[in-house]
Coordinates of C-alpha atoms and ligand atoms in Angstrom, one line a residue:
M1393 CA 157.8 16.9 -10.4
E1394 CA 159.2 14.8 -13.1
A1395 CA 161.3 16.6 -15.8
P1396 CA 159.9 16.9 -19.3
S1397 CA 160.8 13.8 -21.3
D1398 CA 161.4 15.7 -24.6
I1399 CA 163.0 19.1 -24.4
R1400 CA 164.1 19.3 -28.0
S1401 CA 164.1 22.9 -29.3
A1402 CA 162.0 24.0 -32.3
D1403 CA 165.2 24.2 -34.3
Q1404 CA 166.1 20.6 -33.5
L1405 CA 162.7 19.3 -34.3
L1406 CA 162.3 21.3 -37.5
T1407 CA 165.7 20.2 -38.7
Q1408 CA 164.8 16.6 -37.9
L1409 CA 161.6 17.1 -39.9
G1410 CA 163.4 18.4 -42.9
V1411 CA 162.4 22.1 -42.7
P1412 CA 165.1 24.5 -44.0
A1413 CA 166.2 27.1 -41.4
E1414 CA 165.6 29.9 -43.8
L1415 CA 161.9 29.3 -43.4
Y1416 CA 161.8 29.9 -39.7
V1417 CA 164.8 32.0 -38.8
G1418 CA 164.9 35.8 -39.1
G1419 CA 161.3 36.2 -40.3
N1420 CA 158.9 39.0 -39.5
R1421 CA 156.4 36.9 -37.4
P1422 CA 157.7 35.7 -34.1
I1423 CA 156.3 32.4 -32.9
R1424 CA 155.9 31.7 -29.2
S1425 CA 155.6 28.4 -27.5
P1426 CA 152.7 28.4 -25.0
I1427 CA 154.8 26.1 -22.8
T1428 CA 157.2 28.9 -21.8
G1429 CA 155.9 32.0 -23.6
E1430 CA 159.3 32.3 -25.2
T1431 CA 159.9 33.0 -28.9
I1432 CA 161.0 29.8 -30.6
A1433 CA 161.2 30.9 -34.3
A1434 CA 160.4 33.7 -36.6
V1435 CA 158.6 32.9 -39.8
Y1436 CA 157.9 34.9 -43.0
D1437 CA 154.5 36.2 -44.0
A1438 CA 153.6 35.7 -47.6
S1439 CA 153.1 38.9 -49.5
A1440 CA 150.0 39.5 -51.6
A1441 CA 152.0 38.8 -54.7
E1442 CA 153.4 35.6 -53.3
A1443 CA 149.9 34.4 -52.2
D1444 CA 148.6 35.1 -55.7
A1445 CA 151.5 33.3 -57.3
A1446 CA 151.0 30.2 -55.1
I1447 CA 147.3 30.0 -55.9
E1448 CA 148.1 30.4 -59.6
R1449 CA 150.7 27.6 -59.3
A1450 CA 148.3 25.4 -57.4
H1451 CA 145.7 26.0 -60.2
Q1452 CA 148.3 24.8 -62.8
A1453 CA 149.0 21.8 -60.6
F1454 CA 145.3 21.0 -60.5
L1455 CA 145.0 21.1 -64.3
A1456 CA 147.6 18.3 -64.5
W1457 CA 146.5 16.4 -61.3
R1458 CA 142.9 16.1 -62.4
D1459 CA 144.1 13.9 -65.3
V1460 CA 146.0 11.5 -63.0
P1461 CA 143.8 8.4 -62.3
A1462 CA 142.4 8.6 -58.8
P1463 CA 144.0 5.4 -57.5
R1464 CA 147.4 6.8 -58.6
R1465 CA 146.5 10.0 -56.7
G1466 CA 145.9 7.8 -53.8
E1467 CA 149.4 6.5 -54.1
L1468 CA 150.8 9.9 -53.3
V1469 CA 148.6 10.1 -50.2
R1470 CA 149.7 6.6 -49.2
L1471 CA 153.3 7.7 -49.4
F1472 CA 152.5 10.8 -47.4
G1473 CA 150.9 8.6 -44.7
E1474 CA 154.2 6.6 -44.6
E1475 CA 156.1 9.8 -44.0
L1476 CA 153.7 10.7 -41.2
R1477 CA 154.2 7.3 -39.6
A1478 CA 157.9 7.6 -39.7
A1479 CA 157.8 11.2 -38.4
K1480 CA 155.0 10.7 -35.8
P1481 CA 157.0 11.3 -32.6
D1482 CA 158.9 14.3 -34.0
L1483 CA 155.8 16.0 -35.5
A1484 CA 153.9 15.3 -32.3
A1485 CA 156.7 16.9 -30.3
L1486 CA 156.5 20.0 -32.5
V1487 CA 152.7 20.1 -32.0
T1488 CA 153.3 20.0 -28.2
L1489 CA 155.9 22.7 -28.4
E1490 CA 153.9 25.0 -30.7
A1491 CA 150.3 24.3 -29.6
G1492 CA 150.9 23.2 -26.0
K1493 CA 149.1 19.8 -26.2
I1494 CA 150.1 17.0 -23.9
V1495 CA 152.2 14.3 -25.6
S1496 CA 149.5 11.7 -25.8
E1497 CA 147.1 14.1 -27.4
A1498 CA 149.7 15.4 -29.8
L1499 CA 150.5 11.8 -30.9
G1500 CA 146.8 11.3 -31.2
E1501 CA 146.6 14.3 -33.5
V1502 CA 149.2 12.9 -35.8
Q1503 CA 147.5 9.5 -35.7
E1504 CA 144.4 11.3 -36.9
M1505 CA 146.4 12.4 -39.9
I1506 CA 147.6 8.9 -40.6
D1507 CA 144.1 7.6 -40.3
I1508 CA 142.6 10.1 -42.8
C1509 CA 145.5 9.2 -45.2
D1510 CA 144.6 5.5 -45.0
Y1511 CA 140.9 6.4 -45.4
A1512 CA 141.7 8.6 -48.5
V1513 CA 143.8 5.9 -50.1
G1514 CA 140.8 3.5 -50.0
L1515 CA 138.5 6.3 -51.1
S1516 CA 140.7 6.9 -54.2
R1517 CA 139.1 3.7 -55.6
Q1518 CA 135.6 4.6 -54.5
L1519 CA 134.8 8.0 -55.9
F1520 CA 131.7 6.6 -57.5
G1521 CA 128.5 8.1 -58.8
L1522 CA 125.0 6.5 -59.3
T1523 CA 123.4 5.1 -62.3
I1524 CA 119.8 6.3 -62.2
A1525 CA 116.7 4.9 -63.9
T1526 CA 115.7 7.0 -66.8
E1527 CA 112.2 7.5 -68.2
R1528 CA 113.4 7.3 -71.8
P1529 CA 114.0 4.1 -73.7
E1530 CA 117.5 3.3 -74.9
H1531 CA 119.0 6.0 -72.6
R1532 CA 121.2 5.8 -69.6
M1533 CA 121.5 8.4 -66.8
M1534 CA 124.3 8.6 -64.4
E1535 CA 126.4 10.9 -62.4
T1536 CA 130.1 11.4 -62.5
W1537 CA 132.3 13.2 -60.0
H1538 CA 135.1 15.4 -61.2
P1539 CA 138.0 17.2 -59.5
L1540 CA 137.0 20.7 -58.4
G1541 CA 140.0 22.9 -58.4
V1542 CA 142.2 24.6 -55.8
V1543 CA 140.9 24.0 -52.2
G1544 CA 141.8 26.8 -49.7
V1545 CA 142.3 25.5 -46.2
I1546 CA 142.3 27.8 -43.3
S1547 CA 143.0 26.1 -40.0
A1548 CA 143.1 27.0 -36.3
F1549 CA 145.8 26.6 -33.7
N1550 CA 144.1 23.9 -31.6
F1551 CA 144.4 21.2 -34.3
P1552 CA 147.3 22.7 -36.1
V1553 CA 147.9 19.7 -38.5
A1554 CA 145.0 17.2 -38.3
V1555 CA 142.3 19.6 -39.6
W1556 CA 144.4 20.4 -42.7
S1557 CA 144.8 16.7 -43.3
W1558 CA 141.1 15.9 -43.2
N1559 CA 140.8 18.4 -46.1
A1560 CA 144.0 17.8 -47.9
A1561 CA 144.0 14.0 -48.0
L1562 CA 140.5 14.0 -49.4
A1563 CA 141.1 16.9 -51.8
L1564 CA 144.3 15.3 -53.2
V1565 CA 142.6 11.9 -54.0
C1566 CA 139.7 13.9 -55.4
G1567 CA 142.1 15.5 -57.9
D1568 CA 142.3 18.9 -56.3
A1569 CA 145.3 21.1 -55.3
C1570 CA 145.5 22.7 -51.9
V1571 CA 146.7 26.0 -50.5
W1572 CA 146.9 26.1 -46.7
K1573 CA 146.8 29.1 -44.5
P1574 CA 147.6 27.8 -41.0
S1575 CA 146.8 29.7 -37.8
E1576 CA 149.2 32.6 -37.2
K1577 CA 150.0 30.9 -33.9
T1578 CA 151.0 27.6 -35.4
P1579 CA 152.8 27.9 -38.7
L1580 CA 155.8 25.7 -37.7
T1581 CA 153.9 22.5 -37.6
A1582 CA 152.5 23.5 -41.0
L1583 CA 156.0 23.9 -42.4
A1584 CA 156.9 20.5 -41.0
V1585 CA 153.9 18.9 -42.7
Q1586 CA 154.8 20.6 -45.9
A1587 CA 158.3 19.2 -45.7
L1588 CA 156.9 15.7 -45.2
F1589 CA 154.5 16.2 -48.1
E1590 CA 157.3 17.2 -50.3
A1591 CA 159.3 14.1 -49.3
A1592 CA 156.3 12.0 -50.3
C1593 CA 156.1 13.9 -53.7
L1594 CA 159.8 13.2 -54.3
R1595 CA 159.2 9.4 -53.8
F1596 CA 156.0 9.6 -55.9
G1597 CA 158.0 11.0 -58.8
D1598 CA 155.8 13.1 -61.0
A1599 CA 153.5 15.1 -58.7
P1600 CA 152.9 18.5 -60.3
A1601 CA 154.8 21.3 -58.6
G1602 CA 152.7 23.4 -56.3
L1603 CA 150.1 20.7 -55.7
S1604 CA 150.0 21.6 -52.0
C1605 CA 151.6 24.6 -50.4
V1606 CA 151.6 26.7 -47.2
L1607 CA 151.0 30.4 -47.1
I1608 CA 151.9 31.9 -43.7
G1609 CA 150.3 35.2 -42.7
G1610 CA 147.4 36.9 -41.1
R1611 CA 144.0 38.0 -42.3
E1612 CA 145.3 39.3 -45.6
V1613 CA 146.5 35.8 -46.6
G1614 CA 143.1 34.4 -45.6
E1615 CA 141.4 37.0 -47.7
A1616 CA 143.6 36.3 -50.7
L1617 CA 142.3 32.7 -50.6
V1618 CA 138.7 33.7 -49.9
D1619 CA 138.6 36.2 -52.8
H1620 CA 140.6 34.4 -55.4
P1621 CA 138.5 33.4 -58.4
K1622 CA 140.6 30.3 -58.9
V1623 CA 139.7 28.9 -55.4
P1624 CA 136.3 27.2 -55.8
L1625 CA 136.2 25.9 -52.2
V1626 CA 137.5 27.3 -49.0
S1627 CA 137.4 25.1 -45.9
A1628 CA 137.8 27.3 -42.9
T1629 CA 138.0 26.3 -39.2
G1630 CA 137.9 28.9 -36.5
S1631 CA 135.6 31.2 -34.6
T1632 CA 132.0 32.0 -35.7
A1633 CA 133.2 35.6 -36.1
M1634 CA 135.8 34.4 -38.7
G1635 CA 133.0 32.4 -40.4
R1636 CA 130.8 35.5 -40.6
A1637 CA 133.6 37.4 -42.4
V1638 CA 134.5 34.5 -44.7
A1639 CA 131.0 33.2 -45.7
P1640 CA 129.6 36.3 -47.4
R1641 CA 132.7 36.9 -49.4
L1642 CA 132.6 33.4 -50.7
A1643 CA 128.9 33.7 -51.4
Q1644 CA 129.6 36.9 -53.3
R1645 CA 131.5 35.0 -55.9
F1646 CA 129.5 31.7 -55.6
A1647 CA 132.4 29.8 -54.2
R1648 CA 131.8 26.9 -51.8
A1649 CA 132.3 27.4 -48.1
L1650 CA 133.0 24.5 -45.8
L1651 CA 132.8 26.0 -42.4
E1652 CA 133.8 24.5 -39.0
L1653 CA 133.1 27.2 -36.5
G1654 CA 132.4 27.5 -32.8
G1655 CA 130.9 24.7 -30.7
N1656 CA 129.2 24.9 -27.4
N1657 CA 128.9 21.3 -26.6
A1658 CA 126.8 19.8 -23.9
A1659 CA 126.3 16.5 -22.1
I1660 CA 123.3 15.2 -20.2
V1661 CA 123.8 12.9 -17.3
A1662 CA 120.6 10.9 -16.8
P1663 CA 119.6 8.9 -13.7
S1664 CA 120.6 5.5 -15.0
T1665 CA 124.1 6.6 -15.8
D1666 CA 127.2 4.6 -15.0
L1667 CA 128.7 7.4 -13.0
D1668 CA 132.3 6.1 -13.1
L1669 CA 132.1 6.0 -16.9
A1670 CA 130.4 9.4 -17.1
L1671 CA 133.1 10.9 -14.8
R1672 CA 135.9 9.8 -17.1
G1673 CA 134.1 10.9 -20.2
I1674 CA 133.3 14.3 -18.8
A1675 CA 136.8 14.8 -17.5
F1676 CA 138.5 14.1 -20.8
A1677 CA 136.0 16.1 -22.8
A1678 CA 135.9 19.1 -20.5
M1679 CA 139.5 19.4 -19.3
G1680 CA 141.4 17.6 -22.2
T1681 CA 143.4 19.9 -24.5
A1682 CA 142.9 22.5 -21.8
G1683 CA 139.3 23.0 -23.1
Q1684 CA 140.6 24.2 -26.4
R1685 CA 138.9 21.8 -28.8
C1686 CA 135.9 22.9 -30.8
T1687 CA 134.3 19.7 -29.5
S1688 CA 135.3 20.4 -25.8
L1689 CA 132.5 19.8 -23.3
R1690 CA 131.3 23.2 -22.0
R1691 CA 127.8 22.6 -20.6
L1692 CA 126.7 19.7 -18.3
F1693 CA 123.1 19.0 -17.4
V1694 CA 123.0 16.6 -14.5
H1695 CA 119.7 14.9 -13.3
D1696 CA 118.6 16.0 -9.9
S1697 CA 118.8 12.3 -8.7
C1698 CA 122.5 11.9 -9.4
Y1699 CA 123.8 15.5 -9.0
D1700 CA 125.0 15.0 -5.5
A1701 CA 126.7 11.7 -6.4
L1702 CA 128.5 13.1 -9.4
V1703 CA 129.3 16.8 -9.0
P1704 CA 131.4 16.5 -5.8
R1705 CA 133.5 13.8 -7.5
L1706 CA 133.9 16.0 -10.5
K1707 CA 135.0 18.9 -8.3
S1708 CA 137.7 16.8 -6.8
A1709 CA 138.9 15.7 -10.2
Y1710 CA 139.1 19.4 -11.1
A1711 CA 141.1 20.1 -7.9
S1712 CA 143.6 17.3 -8.5
V1713 CA 144.0 17.1 -12.3
P1714 CA 147.8 17.7 -13.1
V1715 CA 148.2 21.0 -14.8
G1716 CA 151.6 22.0 -16.2
D1717 CA 154.3 21.4 -18.8
P1718 CA 152.7 19.3 -21.4
R1719 CA 155.9 17.5 -22.1
R1720 CA 156.0 16.1 -18.6
A1721 CA 154.7 12.6 -18.1
G1722 CA 151.6 12.7 -16.0
T1723 CA 150.4 16.2 -17.1
L1724 CA 146.9 16.1 -18.3
V1725 CA 146.2 19.8 -18.8
G1726 CA 148.8 21.9 -20.6
P1727 CA 148.8 25.7 -21.1
L1728 CA 146.3 28.0 -22.8
I1729 CA 147.5 29.2 -26.1
D1730 CA 148.2 32.8 -25.0
Q1731 CA 147.4 35.7 -22.7
A1732 CA 144.3 36.7 -24.7
A1733 CA 142.8 33.2 -24.1
Y1734 CA 143.6 33.6 -20.4
E1735 CA 141.9 37.0 -20.3
R1736 CA 138.8 35.7 -22.1
M1737 CA 138.6 32.9 -19.5
L1738 CA 138.9 35.3 -16.6
A1739 CA 136.2 37.5 -18.1
A1740 CA 133.8 34.6 -18.6
L1741 CA 134.3 33.4 -15.0
A1742 CA 133.8 36.9 -13.7
E1743 CA 130.5 37.2 -15.7
A1744 CA 129.4 33.7 -14.4
R1745 CA 130.1 34.8 -10.8
A1746 CA 128.1 37.9 -11.3
L1747 CA 125.2 35.8 -12.6
G1748 CA 125.2 33.6 -9.5
G1749 CA 127.7 31.0 -10.6
R1750 CA 129.7 29.1 -7.9
V1751 CA 133.2 28.6 -9.3
V1752 CA 135.9 26.1 -8.4
G1753 CA 139.3 26.3 -10.1
G1754 CA 140.1 28.9 -12.7
E1755 CA 143.2 30.2 -10.9
R1756 CA 146.5 30.7 -12.7
V1757 CA 149.1 28.2 -11.9
D1758 CA 152.8 29.2 -12.1
S1759 CA 152.0 32.8 -12.8
A1760 CA 155.7 33.9 -12.9
S1761 CA 156.3 32.7 -16.4
G1762 CA 155.1 34.2 -19.6
A1763 CA 152.9 31.1 -20.1
F1764 CA 149.3 30.7 -19.1
Y1765 CA 148.6 27.6 -17.1
V1766 CA 145.2 27.6 -15.4
R1767 CA 143.4 25.1 -13.3
P1768 CA 140.2 24.1 -15.2
A1769 CA 137.1 25.7 -13.8
L1770 CA 133.8 24.1 -12.9
V1771 CA 130.9 26.5 -12.5
E1772 CA 127.7 25.5 -10.9
L1773 CA 124.7 27.5 -12.2
H1774 CA 121.0 27.5 -11.5
A1775 CA 120.2 28.1 -15.2
Q1776 CA 121.7 28.6 -18.6
V1777 CA 122.5 32.2 -18.2
E1778 CA 123.9 34.4 -21.0
V1779 CA 127.6 33.6 -20.6
V1780 CA 126.9 29.9 -21.0
R1781 CA 125.4 30.5 -24.5
S1782 CA 128.7 31.7 -26.0
E1783 CA 131.8 29.7 -26.5
T1784 CA 134.8 30.6 -24.4
F1785 CA 137.8 28.7 -25.7
A1786 CA 139.1 27.6 -22.3
P1787 CA 138.6 24.9 -19.8
I1788 CA 135.3 26.1 -18.2
L1789 CA 132.5 23.6 -17.5
Y1790 CA 129.1 25.0 -16.6
V1791 CA 127.1 22.6 -14.6
M1792 CA 123.3 22.7 -14.2
R1793 CA 120.7 20.6 -12.6
Y1794 CA 117.6 19.2 -14.5
Q1795 CA 114.5 17.3 -13.6
E1796 CA 113.0 16.2 -17.0
L1797 CA 114.9 15.0 -20.0
A1798 CA 112.8 17.1 -22.3
E1799 CA 113.9 20.2 -20.6
A1800 CA 117.6 19.1 -20.6
I1801 CA 117.4 18.5 -24.3
A1802 CA 115.7 21.8 -24.9
W1803 CA 118.5 23.6 -22.9
Q1804 CA 121.1 21.6 -24.7
N1805 CA 119.7 22.9 -28.1
D1806 CA 119.0 26.4 -26.8
V1807 CA 122.4 27.9 -27.9
P1808 CA 123.4 29.4 -31.2
Q1809 CA 126.0 26.7 -31.9
G1810 CA 125.4 23.0 -32.9
L1811 CA 128.6 21.0 -33.1
S1812 CA 128.6 18.1 -30.7
S1813 CA 126.6 16.6 -27.8
S1814 CA 126.2 13.5 -25.6
I1815 CA 124.0 11.8 -23.3
F1816 CA 125.1 9.4 -20.5
T1817 CA 122.3 7.0 -19.9
N1818 CA 121.6 3.3 -19.7
D1819 CA 118.0 3.8 -20.6
M1820 CA 117.5 2.9 -24.2
R1821 CA 114.4 5.1 -24.6
E1822 CA 116.4 8.1 -23.4
A1823 CA 119.4 7.3 -25.7
E1824 CA 117.2 6.8 -28.7
L1825 CA 115.2 10.0 -28.0
F1826 CA 118.4 11.9 -27.7
I1827 CA 119.7 10.9 -31.1
S1828 CA 116.2 11.1 -32.8
A1829 CA 114.9 14.1 -34.8
R1830 CA 113.4 15.5 -31.5
G1831 CA 116.7 15.1 -29.7
S1832 CA 120.0 16.8 -30.1
D1833 CA 120.2 19.3 -32.9
C1834 CA 124.0 18.9 -33.3
G1835 CA 126.1 17.5 -36.1
I1836 CA 127.5 15.0 -33.6
A1837 CA 125.2 13.2 -31.0
N1838 CA 126.9 10.5 -28.8
V1839 CA 125.7 8.1 -26.2
N1840 CA 127.9 7.1 -23.3
I1841 CA 131.0 8.9 -24.6
G1842 CA 131.8 12.6 -24.4
P1843 CA 131.3 15.0 -27.2
S1844 CA 135.0 15.3 -28.2
G1845 CA 137.5 12.9 -29.7
A1846 CA 135.6 11.9 -32.9
E1847 CA 137.1 9.3 -35.2
I1848 CA 137.8 10.3 -38.8
G1849 CA 135.4 7.7 -40.3
G1850 CA 132.3 9.8 -39.6
A1851 CA 131.5 13.1 -41.1
F1852 CA 132.7 15.8 -38.8
G1853 CA 130.9 19.2 -38.4
G1854 CA 127.9 20.9 -37.0
E1855 CA 124.8 22.9 -37.5
K1856 CA 123.6 26.5 -36.8
E1857 CA 126.5 28.9 -36.0
T1858 CA 128.9 26.0 -36.3
G1859 CA 128.6 26.6 -40.0
G1860 CA 127.1 23.4 -41.5
G1861 CA 130.3 22.0 -43.1
R1862 CA 131.3 18.3 -42.9
E1863 CA 134.8 17.0 -43.2
A1864 CA 136.7 13.7 -42.9
G1865 CA 134.7 10.5 -43.4
S1866 CA 131.3 9.3 -44.7
D1867 CA 130.5 11.1 -47.9
S1868 CA 132.3 14.4 -47.0
W1869 CA 134.5 13.9 -50.1
K1870 CA 131.7 15.1 -52.2
A1871 CA 132.3 18.7 -51.2
Y1872 CA 135.7 18.4 -52.8
M1873 CA 134.4 17.4 -56.2
R1874 CA 131.9 18.6 -58.7
R1875 CA 129.0 16.4 -59.8
A1876 CA 127.9 16.1 -63.4
T1877 CA 124.7 14.4 -64.4
N1878 CA 125.0 12.6 -67.7
T1879 CA 122.2 11.4 -69.9
L1880 CA 123.2 9.2 -72.8
N1881 CA 121.0 8.2 -75.7
Y1882 CA 122.1 5.0 -77.4
G1883 CA 119.0 4.6 -79.6
R1884 CA 118.1 6.0 -82.9
S1885 CA 115.2 8.2 -81.9
L1886 CA 115.0 11.3 -79.7
P1887 CA 112.2 10.9 -77.1
L1888 CA 112.0 14.1 -75.0
A1889 CA 111.5 13.9 -71.2
Q1890 CA 108.1 14.6 -69.7
G1891 CA 106.5 13.5 -72.9
V1892 CA 107.2 16.9 -74.6
S1893 CA 106.8 16.8 -78.4
F1894 CA 108.8 19.2 -80.6
D1895 CA 108.4 17.7 -84.1
L1896 CA 109.7 19.8 -86.9
Ligands
UN1_2142 C1 138.7 20.8 -33.4 O1 138.8 21.0 -32.2 O2 138.9 21.7 -34.3 O3 136.5 15.3 -32.3 C2 138.6 19.4 -34.0 C3 137.6 15.8 -31.9 C4 138.8 15.8 -32.8 C5 138.8 17.0 -33.7 C6 138.5 18.3 -33.0 N1 138.8 14.6 -33.5 O4 137.7 16.3 -30.8

């Protein structure tokens, strides 16, 4: 086996990225690398008082930032994008070390940050509202978009930096301040991003202090954001269970919730499929990121006519995919994030077996170390049994046979989650049906590509238990601003709408 190409320590990488050692040495919260299971740093949880002070500071920053013209706000994001470009290999190496992603995917994650920065810079000149026909003479009606306030961002371990950037790059050009609670498992990458952001602020010159900050900690820190009256929007990525805890608390104080929760994504392989293309699409979507994307492919419905041509080939891909140290060239599947993830995977496989599933893969590789490397598992099932209907954040692909497209679409929709979906077909009627109102009920519905690996230009998010939020491109920016409708009378009379008269 080839040696890992980049074996720099967390300390070396964090130093390179400009993070002072006092932030990650000697703290109360040990951080383990999933690559080895070893502790690589110890960070400090924010106390309740510190969390409160950071939110208050962010609110003050917002009051100044909202008066800065949006294109000038875009300049800060442009500079931040430059910092990211320069730091891309180092930040990606830290993502690999802390989250266990293979090098190419870690570089892709940082690229996704750069892309959203570029997008947000352009957006900073396009935060426009409509002018609307009014029924009254000598009046004008229009809408204006204003900065919202402090945006709380709660992110997950699997996209430890990109998800924050989809929110923050938009929020910053929209005139908001940000407070970020990264996953407890991946605070080091957040500290590195904060250092890069501060470097951009320094070059920018007059960004208000506290415009964007990181609060490390567990549930209490998340709750501080969720409950704080000066946080009008919380964007939270994580499990459906987390969303169930967060949403009612936000609703209680009428704050906005942007939720990106569990996915349970499916693909349909139809008879006309180009099987080579489908195989590659399925392999990346199901095994990539060790099945730890919210968009990972978890359910596959294969038409009876191509099942025997596709599934044996898929099984051999599962048997041969290189699993191991994500820093090593050639590795395609890195470690699971931790032991709990491994145990959940085992439990799901045991349940699938008990329900008649035939499993290939799923065994632990290199079980001597404190890290959790597993061969991805493919499970053939006769039907969509209960275990298939919940999301297990691990590389398990449930494969089922179908006869009629209508039944495959019904099965694909018959789960509580609604994030992403695909169909592989060369039949235009099938493709169009799949993306029509009668087709996939997900926020993302693709044709001839897998359900994962979305670009930032589209709105990202899903329906049902996925939470309904949309981030990144299209008009997602509107969630980060408040809309005002303005009616202006430039005449000398006062006609009332709907023909109402009220003459004194
Ligand atoms: C996630 O897993 O939380 O579409 C986000 C994708 C990535 C983002 C995934 N661009 O797979």
